[in-house]
Tab-separated table of C-alpha atoms in Angstrom:
chain	number	residue	atom	x	y	z
A	1	MET	CA	18.132	-25.487	-0.755
A	2	ASP	CA	16.164	-28.714	-0.509
A	3	ALA	CA	14.398	-30.277	-3.488
A	4	ALA	CA	10.922	-28.981	-2.613
A	5	ALA	CA	12.187	-25.431	-2.244
A	6	GLN	CA	14.033	-25.689	-5.546
A	7	VAL	CA	10.893	-26.823	-7.344
A	8	LYS	CA	8.942	-23.963	-5.784
A	9	SER	CA	11.640	-21.547	-6.844
A	10	GLN	CA	11.540	-22.758	-10.437
A	11	LEU	CA	7.754	-22.506	-10.440
A	12	PHE	CA	7.984	-18.889	-9.322
A	13	GLU	CA	10.448	-18.152	-12.056
A	14	MET	CA	8.132	-19.669	-14.645
A	15	GLU	CA	5.293	-17.628	-13.191
A	16	MET	CA	7.421	-14.553	-13.606
A	17	TYR	CA	8.069	-15.297	-17.283
A	18	SER	CA	4.404	-15.858	-17.863
A	19	ASP	CA	3.637	-12.540	-16.167
A	20	LEU	CA	6.371	-10.845	-18.186
A	21	PHE	CA	4.884	-12.174	-21.402
A	22	SER	CA	1.333	-11.058	-20.694
A	23	LYS	CA	2.438	-7.565	-19.637
A	24	MET	CA	4.538	-7.315	-22.788
A	25	GLN	CA	1.591	-8.403	-24.916
A	26	GLU	CA	-0.626	-5.756	-23.360
A	27	LEU	CA	1.870	-2.953	-23.888
A	28	CYS	CA	2.901	-3.924	-27.402
A	29	TRP	CA	-0.717	-4.242	-28.389
A	30	ARG	CA	-1.451	-0.792	-27.096
A	31	LYS	CA	1.594	0.776	-28.677
A	32	CYS	CA	1.715	-1.004	-32.010
A	33	ILE	CA	-1.672	-2.159	-33.128
A	34	ALA	CA	-4.061	0.196	-34.814
A	35	HIS	CA	-7.644	-0.688	-34.261
A	36	SER	CA	-8.547	-1.581	-37.780
A	37	LYS	CA	-11.090	-4.166	-38.725
A	38	GLU	CA	-8.786	-6.391	-40.729
A	39	GLU	CA	-7.748	-9.805	-39.538
A	40	GLU	CA	-4.127	-9.718	-40.627
A	41	LEU	CA	-1.477	-7.489	-39.098
A	42	SER	CA	-0.109	-4.905	-41.482
A	43	VAL	CA	3.595	-4.926	-42.318
A	44	GLY	CA	4.077	-1.901	-40.093
A	45	GLU	CA	2.307	-3.596	-37.213
A	46	GLN	CA	4.376	-6.732	-37.668
A	47	SER	CA	7.705	-4.967	-37.525
A	48	CYS	CA	6.496	-2.779	-34.657
A	49	THR	CA	5.604	-5.920	-32.757
A	50	ASP	CA	9.009	-7.492	-33.426
A	51	ARG	CA	10.785	-4.386	-32.224
A	52	CYS	CA	8.508	-3.951	-29.262
A	53	VAL	CA	9.261	-7.472	-28.040
A	54	SER	CA	12.970	-6.904	-28.519
A	55	LYS	CA	12.918	-3.604	-26.644
A	56	TYR	CA	10.779	-5.009	-23.876
A	57	LEU	CA	13.189	-7.846	-23.206
A	58	GLU	CA	16.079	-5.417	-23.242
A	59	ALA	CA	14.266	-3.253	-20.700
A	60	HIS	CA	13.577	-6.358	-18.614
A	61	LEU	CA	17.277	-7.191	-18.421
A	62	GLN	CA	18.259	-3.613	-17.722
A	63	VAL	CA	15.751	-3.275	-14.885
A	64	GLY	CA	16.961	-6.584	-13.460
A	65	GLU	CA	20.482	-5.227	-13.183
A	66	ILE	CA	19.300	-2.000	-11.589
A	67	LEU	CA	17.099	-3.706	-8.997
A	68	LYS	CA	19.927	-6.062	-8.111
A	69	GLU	CA	22.296	-3.116	-7.561
A	70	GLN	CA	19.729	-1.238	-5.523
A	71	SER	CA	19.021	-4.178	-3.255
A	72	GLN	CA	22.715	-4.446	-2.449
A	73	GLN	CA	22.924	-0.893	-1.214
A	74	PRO	CA	22.158	0.023	2.382
A	75	GLN	CA	18.725	1.440	3.111
A	76	GLN	CA	18.260	5.122	3.876
B	1	MET	CA	4.659	-17.338	17.820
B	2	GLU	CA	5.898	-18.578	21.202
B	3	ASN	CA	3.129	-21.133	21.545
B	4	VAL	CA	3.639	-22.527	18.071
B	5	PRO	CA	5.625	-25.779	17.917
B	6	PRO	CA	9.084	-25.398	16.326
B	7	HIS	CA	8.189	-27.550	13.335
B	8	GLN	CA	5.364	-25.204	12.430
B	9	GLN	CA	7.504	-22.168	13.068
B	10	GLN	CA	9.956	-23.551	10.532
B	11	GLN	CA	7.129	-24.080	8.070
B	12	PHE	CA	5.983	-20.510	8.637
B	13	MET	CA	9.447	-19.152	7.916
B	14	THR	CA	9.718	-21.182	4.738
B	15	ASN	CA	6.318	-19.972	3.549
B	16	LEU	CA	7.243	-16.412	4.399
B	17	GLU	CA	10.449	-16.658	2.391
B	18	GLN	CA	8.565	-18.032	-0.570
B	19	MET	CA	6.032	-15.245	-0.329
B	20	GLN	CA	8.845	-12.708	-0.341
B	21	THR	CA	10.472	-14.345	-3.369
B	22	ARG	CA	7.196	-14.240	-5.210
B	23	ASP	CA	6.623	-10.609	-4.217
B	24	SER	CA	10.007	-9.584	-5.485
B	25	PHE	CA	9.347	-11.271	-8.853
B	26	THR	CA	6.005	-9.461	-9.054
B	27	MET	CA	7.645	-6.150	-8.258
B	28	TYR	CA	10.238	-6.825	-10.954
B	29	THR	CA	7.672	-7.407	-13.698
B	30	ASN	CA	5.620	-4.428	-12.518
B	31	VAL	CA	8.617	-2.124	-12.700
B	32	VAL	CA	9.513	-3.300	-16.185
B	33	SER	CA	5.951	-2.797	-17.363
B	34	ARG	CA	5.545	0.693	-15.873
B	35	CYS	CA	8.921	1.929	-17.009
B	36	PHE	CA	8.525	0.551	-20.503
B	37	ASP	CA	5.123	2.194	-20.761
B	38	THR	CA	6.460	5.539	-19.579
B	39	CYS	CA	9.658	5.529	-21.581
B	40	VAL	CA	9.203	3.725	-24.886
B	41	HIS	CA	6.927	5.137	-27.561
B	42	LYS	CA	8.622	4.651	-30.900
B	43	PHE	CA	9.638	1.458	-32.627
B	44	LYS	CA	12.017	2.468	-35.356
B	45	SER	CA	14.673	0.053	-34.181
B	46	LYS	CA	14.816	-3.108	-32.144
B	47	ASN	CA	17.106	-1.733	-29.458
B	48	LEU	CA	16.474	0.874	-26.808
B	49	ASP	CA	18.115	4.122	-27.836
B	50	SER	CA	20.190	6.100	-25.340
B	51	ARG	CA	17.305	8.343	-24.317
B	52	GLU	CA	14.995	5.382	-23.676
B	53	GLY	CA	17.737	3.536	-21.826
B	54	ALA	CA	18.374	6.496	-19.560
B	55	CYS	CA	14.658	6.912	-18.958
B	56	VAL	CA	14.239	3.247	-18.001
B	57	GLU	CA	17.259	3.409	-15.716
B	58	ASN	CA	15.956	6.513	-14.010
B	59	CYS	CA	12.471	5.074	-13.674
B	60	ALA	CA	13.666	1.784	-12.183
B	61	GLU	CA	15.989	3.483	-9.712
B	62	ARG	CA	13.269	5.815	-8.525
B	63	TYR	CA	10.838	2.943	-8.149
B	64	ALA	CA	13.351	0.939	-6.143
B	65	LYS	CA	14.050	3.911	-3.874
B	66	LEU	CA	10.347	4.508	-3.413
B	67	THR	CA	9.871	0.885	-2.451
B	68	MET	CA	12.678	0.948	0.092
B	69	ARG	CA	11.625	4.218	1.652
B	70	GLY	CA	7.976	3.188	1.624
B	71	GLY	CA	8.886	-0.088	3.280
B	72	VAL	CA	10.832	1.633	6.046
B	73	ARG	CA	8.072	4.139	6.757
B	74	PHE	CA	5.451	1.388	6.629
B	75	ALA	CA	7.330	-0.636	9.220
B	76	GLU	CA	7.819	2.419	11.451
B	77	ARG	CA	4.166	3.377	11.252
B	78	ASN	CA	3.064	-0.181	11.887
B	79	ALA	CA	5.288	-0.405	14.948
B	80	THR	CA	3.837	2.863	16.294
B	81	LEU	CA	0.296	1.670	15.746
B	82	GLN	CA	1.021	-1.620	17.486
B	83	GLN	CA	2.550	0.203	20.428
B	84	GLN	CA	-0.485	2.433	20.728
B	85	ALA	CA	-2.754	-0.584	20.618
B	86	MET	CA	-0.768	-2.252	23.400
B	87	LEU	CA	-0.878	0.857	25.589
B	88	ALA	CA	-4.600	1.200	25.091
B	89	GLY	CA	-4.944	-2.340	26.436
B	90	PRO	CA	-7.584	-4.908	25.517
B	91	PRO	CA	-10.974	-3.594	24.307
B	92	LYS	CA	-13.389	-2.917	27.164
């Protein structure tokens, strides 16, 4: 792979992480944050957020493995 | 593509490959997002439990199979439509 293609490839990967992060934010917000009027996150919301991030990244890795396996199988 | 100079054809192929790479990254993040949304609802621990893990696995596999099958059918249908267009000839 030449240098230009490598740079492009790294850019795409960074784009992917950025996309991953914003999708995770959206979902964890929806699943963890009650719509109260306070500024600060409650203790429950904080630990929910921590766990949500952890689970999301775990799901990300798991899906990566599955998609890799699937792409290596012949098409139907 | 026959009338396009080889240098530009090469450029086209490179761009196409990059587009495909980008598409596959997009699909990846979409799958993760959909499957997480469908499968994970409780946050009592920081790891996926076995039920959630199985759900995510199932979801991702089905999505991948849908994509492959959809892609095949799409290509078939496209080819048929192109053939029909060729047989019909240029617009009068």
